[in-house]
PDB file of C-alpha atoms in Angstrom:
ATOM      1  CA  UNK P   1       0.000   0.000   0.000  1.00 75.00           C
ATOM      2  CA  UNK P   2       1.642   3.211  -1.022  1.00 84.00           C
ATOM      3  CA  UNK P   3       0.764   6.566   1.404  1.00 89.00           C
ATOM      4  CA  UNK P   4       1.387  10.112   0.356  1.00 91.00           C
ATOM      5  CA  UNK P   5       2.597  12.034   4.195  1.00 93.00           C
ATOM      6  CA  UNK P   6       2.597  15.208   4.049  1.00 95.00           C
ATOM      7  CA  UNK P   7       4.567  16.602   6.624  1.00 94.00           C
ATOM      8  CA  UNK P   8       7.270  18.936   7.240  1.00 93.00           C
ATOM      9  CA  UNK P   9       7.868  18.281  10.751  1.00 92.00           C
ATOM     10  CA  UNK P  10      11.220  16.075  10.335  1.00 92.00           C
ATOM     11  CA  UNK P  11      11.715  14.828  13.964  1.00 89.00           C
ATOM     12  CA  UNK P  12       7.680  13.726  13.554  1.00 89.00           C
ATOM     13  CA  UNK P  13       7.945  12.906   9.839  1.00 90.00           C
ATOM     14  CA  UNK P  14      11.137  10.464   9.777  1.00 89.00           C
ATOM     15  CA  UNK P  15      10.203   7.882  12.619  1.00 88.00           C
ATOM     16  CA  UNK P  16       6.599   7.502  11.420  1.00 88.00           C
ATOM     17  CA  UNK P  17       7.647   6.525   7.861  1.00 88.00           C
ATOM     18  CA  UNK P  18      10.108   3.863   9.537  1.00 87.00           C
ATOM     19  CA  UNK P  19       7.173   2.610  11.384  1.00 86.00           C
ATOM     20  CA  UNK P  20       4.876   2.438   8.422  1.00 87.00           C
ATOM     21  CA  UNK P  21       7.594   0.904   6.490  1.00 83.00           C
ATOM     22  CA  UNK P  22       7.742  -2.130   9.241  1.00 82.00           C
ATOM     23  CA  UNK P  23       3.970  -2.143   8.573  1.00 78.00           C
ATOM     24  CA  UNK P  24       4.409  -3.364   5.363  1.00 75.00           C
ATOM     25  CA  UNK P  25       3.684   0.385   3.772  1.00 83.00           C
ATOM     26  CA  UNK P  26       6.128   2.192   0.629  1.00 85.00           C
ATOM     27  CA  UNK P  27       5.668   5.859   2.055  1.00 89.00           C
ATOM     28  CA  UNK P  28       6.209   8.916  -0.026  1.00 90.00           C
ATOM     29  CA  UNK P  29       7.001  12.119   2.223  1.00 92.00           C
ATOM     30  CA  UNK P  30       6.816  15.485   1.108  1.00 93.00           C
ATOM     31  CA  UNK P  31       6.745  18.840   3.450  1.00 93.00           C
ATOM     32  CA  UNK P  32       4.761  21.801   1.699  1.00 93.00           C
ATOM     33  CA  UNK P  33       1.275  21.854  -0.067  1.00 91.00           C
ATOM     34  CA  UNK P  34       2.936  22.266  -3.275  1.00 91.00           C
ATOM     35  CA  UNK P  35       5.051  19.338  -3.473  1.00 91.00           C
ATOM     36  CA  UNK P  36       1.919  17.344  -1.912  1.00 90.00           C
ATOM     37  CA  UNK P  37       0.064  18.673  -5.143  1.00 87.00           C
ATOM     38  CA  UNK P  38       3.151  17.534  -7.560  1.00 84.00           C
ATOM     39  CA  UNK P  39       3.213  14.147  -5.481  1.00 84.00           C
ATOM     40  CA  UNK P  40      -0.709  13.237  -5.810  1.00 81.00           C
ATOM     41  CA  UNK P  41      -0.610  14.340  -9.372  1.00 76.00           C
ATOM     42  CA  UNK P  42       2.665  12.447 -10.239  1.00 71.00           C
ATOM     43  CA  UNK P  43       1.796   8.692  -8.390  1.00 72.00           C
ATOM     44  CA  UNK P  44      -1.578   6.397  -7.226  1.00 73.00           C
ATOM     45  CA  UNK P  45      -1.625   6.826  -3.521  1.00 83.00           C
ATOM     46  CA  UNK P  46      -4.383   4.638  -1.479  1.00 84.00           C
ATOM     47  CA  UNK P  47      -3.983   7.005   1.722  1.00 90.00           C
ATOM     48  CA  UNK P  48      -2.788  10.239   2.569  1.00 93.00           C
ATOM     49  CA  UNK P  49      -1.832  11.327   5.315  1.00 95.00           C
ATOM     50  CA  UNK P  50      -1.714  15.428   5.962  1.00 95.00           C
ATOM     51  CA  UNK P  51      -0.375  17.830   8.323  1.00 94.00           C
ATOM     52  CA  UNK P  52      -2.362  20.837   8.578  1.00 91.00           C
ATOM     53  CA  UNK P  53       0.483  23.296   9.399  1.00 90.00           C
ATOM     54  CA  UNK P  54       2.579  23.619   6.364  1.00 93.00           C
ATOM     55  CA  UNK P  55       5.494  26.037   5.189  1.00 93.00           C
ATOM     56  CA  UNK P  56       3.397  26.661   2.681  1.00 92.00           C
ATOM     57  CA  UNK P  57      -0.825  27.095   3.607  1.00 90.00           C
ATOM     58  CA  UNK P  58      -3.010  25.016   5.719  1.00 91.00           C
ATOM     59  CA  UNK P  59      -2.982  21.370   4.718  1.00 91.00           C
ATOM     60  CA  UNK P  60      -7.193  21.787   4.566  1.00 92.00           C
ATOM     61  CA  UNK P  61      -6.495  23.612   1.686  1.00 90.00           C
ATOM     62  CA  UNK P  62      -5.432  20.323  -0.378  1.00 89.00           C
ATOM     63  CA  UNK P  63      -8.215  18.344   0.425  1.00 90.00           C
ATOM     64  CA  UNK P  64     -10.135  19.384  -2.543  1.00 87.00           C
ATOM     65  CA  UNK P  65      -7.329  19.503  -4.936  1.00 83.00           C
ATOM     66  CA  UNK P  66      -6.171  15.839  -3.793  1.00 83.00           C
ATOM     67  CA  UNK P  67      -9.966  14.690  -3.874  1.00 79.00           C
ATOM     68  CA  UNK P  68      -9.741  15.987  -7.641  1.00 74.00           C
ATOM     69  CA  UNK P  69      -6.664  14.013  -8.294  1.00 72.00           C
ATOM     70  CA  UNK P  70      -7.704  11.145  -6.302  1.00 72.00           C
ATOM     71  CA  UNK P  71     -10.749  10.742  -5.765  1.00 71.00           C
ATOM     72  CA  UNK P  72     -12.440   8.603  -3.030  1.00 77.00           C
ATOM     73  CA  UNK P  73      -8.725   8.126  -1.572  1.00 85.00           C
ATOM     74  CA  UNK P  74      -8.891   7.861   2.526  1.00 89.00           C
ATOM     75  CA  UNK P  75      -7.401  11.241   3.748  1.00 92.00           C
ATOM     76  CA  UNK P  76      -6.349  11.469   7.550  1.00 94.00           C
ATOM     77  CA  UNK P  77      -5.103  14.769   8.996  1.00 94.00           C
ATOM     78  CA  UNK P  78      -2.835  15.274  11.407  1.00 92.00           C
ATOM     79  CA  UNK P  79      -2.167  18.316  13.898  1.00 91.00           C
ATOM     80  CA  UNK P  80      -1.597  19.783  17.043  1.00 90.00           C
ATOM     81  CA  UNK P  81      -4.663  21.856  16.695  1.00 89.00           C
ATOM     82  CA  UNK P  82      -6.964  19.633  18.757  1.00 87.00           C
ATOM     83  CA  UNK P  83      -9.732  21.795  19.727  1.00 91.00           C
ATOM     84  CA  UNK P  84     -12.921  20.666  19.046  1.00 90.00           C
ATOM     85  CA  UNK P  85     -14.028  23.784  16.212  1.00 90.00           C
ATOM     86  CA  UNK P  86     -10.862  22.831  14.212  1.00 91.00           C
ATOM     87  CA  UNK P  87     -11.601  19.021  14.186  1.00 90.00           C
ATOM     88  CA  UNK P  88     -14.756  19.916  13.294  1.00 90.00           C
ATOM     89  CA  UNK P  89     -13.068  22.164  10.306  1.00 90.00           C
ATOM     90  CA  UNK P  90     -10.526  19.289   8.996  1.00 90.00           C
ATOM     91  CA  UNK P  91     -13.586  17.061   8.873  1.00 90.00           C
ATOM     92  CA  UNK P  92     -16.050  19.306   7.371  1.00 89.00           C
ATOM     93  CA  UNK P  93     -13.516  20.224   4.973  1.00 88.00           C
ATOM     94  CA  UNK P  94     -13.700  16.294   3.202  1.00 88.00           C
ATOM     95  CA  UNK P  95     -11.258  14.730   5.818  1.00 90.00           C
ATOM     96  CA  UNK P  96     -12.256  10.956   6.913  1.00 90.00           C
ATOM     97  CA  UNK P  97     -10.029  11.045  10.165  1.00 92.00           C
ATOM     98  CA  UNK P  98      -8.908  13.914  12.234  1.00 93.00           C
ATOM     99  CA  UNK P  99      -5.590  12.891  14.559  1.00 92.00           C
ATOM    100  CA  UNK P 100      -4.162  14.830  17.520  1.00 91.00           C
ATOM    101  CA  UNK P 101      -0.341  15.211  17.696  1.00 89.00           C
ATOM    102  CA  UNK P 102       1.356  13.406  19.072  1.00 87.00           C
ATOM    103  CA  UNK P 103       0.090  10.745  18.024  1.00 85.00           C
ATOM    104  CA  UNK P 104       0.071   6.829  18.759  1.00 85.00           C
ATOM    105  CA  UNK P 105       0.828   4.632  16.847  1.00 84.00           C
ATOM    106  CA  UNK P 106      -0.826   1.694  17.411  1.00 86.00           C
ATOM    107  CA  UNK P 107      -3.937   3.858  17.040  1.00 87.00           C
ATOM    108  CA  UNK P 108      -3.034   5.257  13.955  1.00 86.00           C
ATOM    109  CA  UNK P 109      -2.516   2.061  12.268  1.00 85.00           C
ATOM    110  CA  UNK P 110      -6.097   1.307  13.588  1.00 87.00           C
ATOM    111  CA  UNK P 111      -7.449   4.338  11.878  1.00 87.00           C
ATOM    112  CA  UNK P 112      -5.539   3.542   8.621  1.00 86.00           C
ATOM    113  CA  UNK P 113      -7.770  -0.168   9.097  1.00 82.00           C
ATOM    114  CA  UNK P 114     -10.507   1.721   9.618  1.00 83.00           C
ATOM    115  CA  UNK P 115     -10.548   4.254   6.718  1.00 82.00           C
ATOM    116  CA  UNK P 116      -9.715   1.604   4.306  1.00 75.00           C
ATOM    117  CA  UNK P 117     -12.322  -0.903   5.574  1.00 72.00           C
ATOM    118  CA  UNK P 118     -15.198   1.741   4.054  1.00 69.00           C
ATOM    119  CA  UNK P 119     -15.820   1.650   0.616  1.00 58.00           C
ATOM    120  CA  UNK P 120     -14.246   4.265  -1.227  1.00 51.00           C
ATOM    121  CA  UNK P 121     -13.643   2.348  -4.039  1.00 50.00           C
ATOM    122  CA  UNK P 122     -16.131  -0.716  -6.145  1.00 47.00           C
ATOM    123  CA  UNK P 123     -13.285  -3.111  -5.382  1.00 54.00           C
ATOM    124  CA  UNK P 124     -14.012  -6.375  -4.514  1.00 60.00           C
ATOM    125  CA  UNK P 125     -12.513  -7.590  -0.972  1.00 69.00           C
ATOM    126  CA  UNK P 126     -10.816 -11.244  -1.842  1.00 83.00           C
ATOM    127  CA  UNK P 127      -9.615 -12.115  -5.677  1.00 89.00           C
ATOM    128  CA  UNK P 128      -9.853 -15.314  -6.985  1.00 92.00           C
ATOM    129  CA  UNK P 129      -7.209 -16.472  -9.463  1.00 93.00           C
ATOM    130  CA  UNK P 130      -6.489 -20.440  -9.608  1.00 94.00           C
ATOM    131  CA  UNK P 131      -6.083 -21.524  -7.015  1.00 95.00           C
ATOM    132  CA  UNK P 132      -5.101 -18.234  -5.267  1.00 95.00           C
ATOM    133  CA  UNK P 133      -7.016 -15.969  -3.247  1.00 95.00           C
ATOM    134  CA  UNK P 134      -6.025 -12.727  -2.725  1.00 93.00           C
ATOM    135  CA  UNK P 135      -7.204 -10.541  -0.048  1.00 88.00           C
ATOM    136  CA  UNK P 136      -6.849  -6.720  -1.839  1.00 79.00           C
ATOM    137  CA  UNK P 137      -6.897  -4.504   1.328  1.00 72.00           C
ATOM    138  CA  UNK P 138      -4.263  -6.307   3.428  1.00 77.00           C
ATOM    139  CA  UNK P 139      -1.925  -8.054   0.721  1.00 81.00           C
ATOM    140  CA  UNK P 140      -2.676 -11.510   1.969  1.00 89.00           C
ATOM    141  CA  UNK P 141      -2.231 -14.026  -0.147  1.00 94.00           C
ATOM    142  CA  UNK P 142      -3.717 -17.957   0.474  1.00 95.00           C
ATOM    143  CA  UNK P 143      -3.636 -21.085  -1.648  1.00 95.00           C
ATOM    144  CA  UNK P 144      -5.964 -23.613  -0.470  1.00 93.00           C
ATOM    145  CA  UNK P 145      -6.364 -22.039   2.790  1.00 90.00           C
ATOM    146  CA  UNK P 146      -2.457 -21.528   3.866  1.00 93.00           C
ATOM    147  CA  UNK P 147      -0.929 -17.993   3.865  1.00 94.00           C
ATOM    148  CA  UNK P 148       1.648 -17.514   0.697  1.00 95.00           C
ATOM    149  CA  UNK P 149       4.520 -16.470   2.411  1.00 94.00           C
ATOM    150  CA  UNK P 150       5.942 -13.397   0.846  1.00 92.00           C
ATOM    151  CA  UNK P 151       8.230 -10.441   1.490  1.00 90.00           C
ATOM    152  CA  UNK P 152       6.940  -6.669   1.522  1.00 86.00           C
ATOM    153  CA  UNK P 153       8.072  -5.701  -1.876  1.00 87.00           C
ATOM    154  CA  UNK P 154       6.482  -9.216  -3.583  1.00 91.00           C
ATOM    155  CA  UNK P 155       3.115  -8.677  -1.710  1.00 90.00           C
ATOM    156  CA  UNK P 156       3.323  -4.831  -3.473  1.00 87.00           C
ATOM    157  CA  UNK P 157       4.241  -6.898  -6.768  1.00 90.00           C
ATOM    158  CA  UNK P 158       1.515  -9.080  -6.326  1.00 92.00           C
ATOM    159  CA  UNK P 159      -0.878  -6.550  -5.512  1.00 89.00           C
ATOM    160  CA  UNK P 160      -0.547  -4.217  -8.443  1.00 86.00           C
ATOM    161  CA  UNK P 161      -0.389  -7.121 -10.524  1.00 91.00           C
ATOM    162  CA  UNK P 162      -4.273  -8.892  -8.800  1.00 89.00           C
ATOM    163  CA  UNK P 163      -5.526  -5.035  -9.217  1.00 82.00           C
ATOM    164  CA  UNK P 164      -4.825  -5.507 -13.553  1.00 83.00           C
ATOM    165  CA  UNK P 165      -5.328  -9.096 -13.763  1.00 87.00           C
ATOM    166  CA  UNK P 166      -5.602 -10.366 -16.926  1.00 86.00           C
ATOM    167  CA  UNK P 167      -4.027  -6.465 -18.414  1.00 85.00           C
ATOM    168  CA  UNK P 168      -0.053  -5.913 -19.147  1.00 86.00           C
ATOM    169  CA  UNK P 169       0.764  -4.077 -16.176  1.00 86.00           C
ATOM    170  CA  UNK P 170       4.022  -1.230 -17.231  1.00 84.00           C
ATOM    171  CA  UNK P 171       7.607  -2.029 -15.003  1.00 85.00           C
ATOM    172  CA  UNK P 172       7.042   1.654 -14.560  1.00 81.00           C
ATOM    173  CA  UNK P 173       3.701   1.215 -12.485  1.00 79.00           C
ATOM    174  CA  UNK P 174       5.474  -1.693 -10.509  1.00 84.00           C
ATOM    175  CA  UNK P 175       8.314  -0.104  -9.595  1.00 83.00           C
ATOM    176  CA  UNK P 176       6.080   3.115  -8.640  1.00 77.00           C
ATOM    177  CA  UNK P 177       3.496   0.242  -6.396  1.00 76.00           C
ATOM    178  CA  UNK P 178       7.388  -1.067  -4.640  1.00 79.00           C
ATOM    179  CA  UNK P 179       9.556   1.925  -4.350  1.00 76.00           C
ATOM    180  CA  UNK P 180       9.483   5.210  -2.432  1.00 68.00           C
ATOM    181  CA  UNK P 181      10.393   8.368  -4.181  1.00 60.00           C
ATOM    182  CA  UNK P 182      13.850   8.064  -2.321  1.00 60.00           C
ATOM    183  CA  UNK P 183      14.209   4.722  -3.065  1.00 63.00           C
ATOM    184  CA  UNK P 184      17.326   3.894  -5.304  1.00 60.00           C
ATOM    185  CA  UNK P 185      16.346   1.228  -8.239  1.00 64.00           C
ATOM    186  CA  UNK P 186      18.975  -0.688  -9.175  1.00 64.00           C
ATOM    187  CA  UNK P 187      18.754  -2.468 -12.487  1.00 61.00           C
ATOM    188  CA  UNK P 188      16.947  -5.668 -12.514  1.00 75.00           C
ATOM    189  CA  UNK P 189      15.544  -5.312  -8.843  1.00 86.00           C
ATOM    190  CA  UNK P 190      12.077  -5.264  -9.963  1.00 88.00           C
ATOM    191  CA  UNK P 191      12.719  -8.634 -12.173  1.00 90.00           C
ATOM    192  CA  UNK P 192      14.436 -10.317  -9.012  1.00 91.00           C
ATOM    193  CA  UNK P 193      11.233  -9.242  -6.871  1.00 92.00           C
ATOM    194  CA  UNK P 194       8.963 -10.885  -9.484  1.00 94.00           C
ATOM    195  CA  UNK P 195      11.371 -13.829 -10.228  1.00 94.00           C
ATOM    196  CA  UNK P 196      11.032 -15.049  -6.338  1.00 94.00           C
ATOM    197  CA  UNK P 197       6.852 -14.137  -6.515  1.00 95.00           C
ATOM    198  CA  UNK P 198       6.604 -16.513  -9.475  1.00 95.00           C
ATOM    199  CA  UNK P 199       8.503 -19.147  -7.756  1.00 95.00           C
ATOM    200  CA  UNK P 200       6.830 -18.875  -4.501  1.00 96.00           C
ATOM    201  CA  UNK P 201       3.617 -19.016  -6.328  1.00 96.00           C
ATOM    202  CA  UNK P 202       4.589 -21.911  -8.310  1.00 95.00           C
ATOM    203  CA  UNK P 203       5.355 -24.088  -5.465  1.00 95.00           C
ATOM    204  CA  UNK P 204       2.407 -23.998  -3.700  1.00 95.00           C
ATOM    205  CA  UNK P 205       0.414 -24.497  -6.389  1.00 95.00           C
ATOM    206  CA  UNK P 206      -1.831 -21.336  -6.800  1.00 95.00           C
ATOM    207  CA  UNK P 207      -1.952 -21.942 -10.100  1.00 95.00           C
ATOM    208  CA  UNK P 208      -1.466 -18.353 -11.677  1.00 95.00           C
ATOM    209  CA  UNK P 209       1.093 -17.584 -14.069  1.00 95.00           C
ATOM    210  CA  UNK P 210       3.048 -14.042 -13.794  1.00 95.00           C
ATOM    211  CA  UNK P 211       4.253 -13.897 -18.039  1.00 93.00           C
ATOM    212  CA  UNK P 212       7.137 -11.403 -19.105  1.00 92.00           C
ATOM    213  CA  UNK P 213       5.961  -8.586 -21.974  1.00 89.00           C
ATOM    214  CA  UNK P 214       9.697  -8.347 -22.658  1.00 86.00           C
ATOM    215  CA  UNK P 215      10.644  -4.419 -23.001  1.00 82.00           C
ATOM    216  CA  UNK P 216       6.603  -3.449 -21.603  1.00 86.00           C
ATOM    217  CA  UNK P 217       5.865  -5.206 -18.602  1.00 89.00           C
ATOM    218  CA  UNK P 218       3.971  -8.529 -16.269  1.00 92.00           C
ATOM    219  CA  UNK P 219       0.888  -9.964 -16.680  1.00 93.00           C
ATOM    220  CA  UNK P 220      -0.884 -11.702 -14.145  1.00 93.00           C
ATOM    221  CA  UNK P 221      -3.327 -14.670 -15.029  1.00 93.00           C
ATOM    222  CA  UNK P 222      -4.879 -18.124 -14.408  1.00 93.00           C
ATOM    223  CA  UNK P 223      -2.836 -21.045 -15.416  1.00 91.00           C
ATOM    224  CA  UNK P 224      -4.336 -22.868 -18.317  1.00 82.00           C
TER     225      UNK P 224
END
């Protein structure tokens, strides 16, 4: 799951994207409404995060201009300014959560569940493919009721390629669903990450084959 935090506070900023990479997240961070505006224009996120005090404007002030570039996308705000009018504001504004600074984390990862448990989007919970079953929200993968095993980076693999099953999905959109914006890509990473998801998938039987569009990109379909 890739989050957009927007957040300029670094001694806040830093530790919570280490914790949400742990949690299995890819985290883009920006610090200013108009690199948030470049970032949600530039990649799919399927959260945001948001200060509200910003070099740059009140974070409030994106919420319609990220609901134009992504819409139904979970947005959860985060600030000191805990009274009850400006909760009230943030929420009013097109927020789905309103967090107090500081924050927990624990309950912030709840929230994140939460959000993402409504239905912003007409996707389907669990995908079947084979013998695989897939659940979408949480990167899960079973075959025949047994969890699939699989790294961080090969359940975001997996994911973007269950989301255009049975489509060509572009290396570029892979390695935009894996990597951070300050993650280095090294040549051939992605291949090596899809290389170890087709052999994990193989031997457990989920029957699903991952097929190589040399020079374009994977595919992701039912065995025949």
């Amino acid at each position: 799951m890739r989050i957009l935090l927007v957040e300029d506070e670094v001694e806040f900023a830093k530790p919570l994207r280490v914790a949400l990479g742990r949690d299995r997240f890819v985290v883009d961070w920006v610090d200013s409404v108009s690199l948030a505006t470049e970032a949600s224009r530039s990649r799919a996120h399927e959260l945001i995060l948001l200060d509200r005090t910003l070099p740059d404007g009140d974070g409030l002030s994106l919420i319609p201009r990220l609901r134009a570039d992504s819409p139904g996308v979970p947005i959860i705000v985060l600030s000191a300014r805990g009274e009850l009018s400006e909760r009230v504001a943030g929420l009013d504004e097109g927020a789905d959560d309103y967090l107090v600074k500081p924050v927990d984390l624990e309950e912030m990862l709840a929230r994140i569940r939460a959000v993402r448990r409504r239905p912003h989007e007409l996707e389907p919970d669990e995908v079947n493919i084979g013998e695989l079953v897939f659940d979408v929200a949480f990167g899960e993968a079973h075959v025949r009721q047994t969890r699939v095993k699989l790294q961080r980076r090969e359940k975001s693999v997996l994911t973007a390629l269950v989301r255009r099953r049975g489509r060509v999905v572009l290396r570029e959109s892979l390695e935009e669903a894996v990597y951070g914006y300050d993650d280095a890509i090294e040549s051939n990473t992605l291949d090596s990450h899809v290389s170890r998801l087709r052999r994990k998938l193989s031997d457990v039987g989920a029957g699903v084959e991952i097929h190589t569009v040399r020079g374009v990109g994977y595919l992701l379909k039912a065995a025949d």
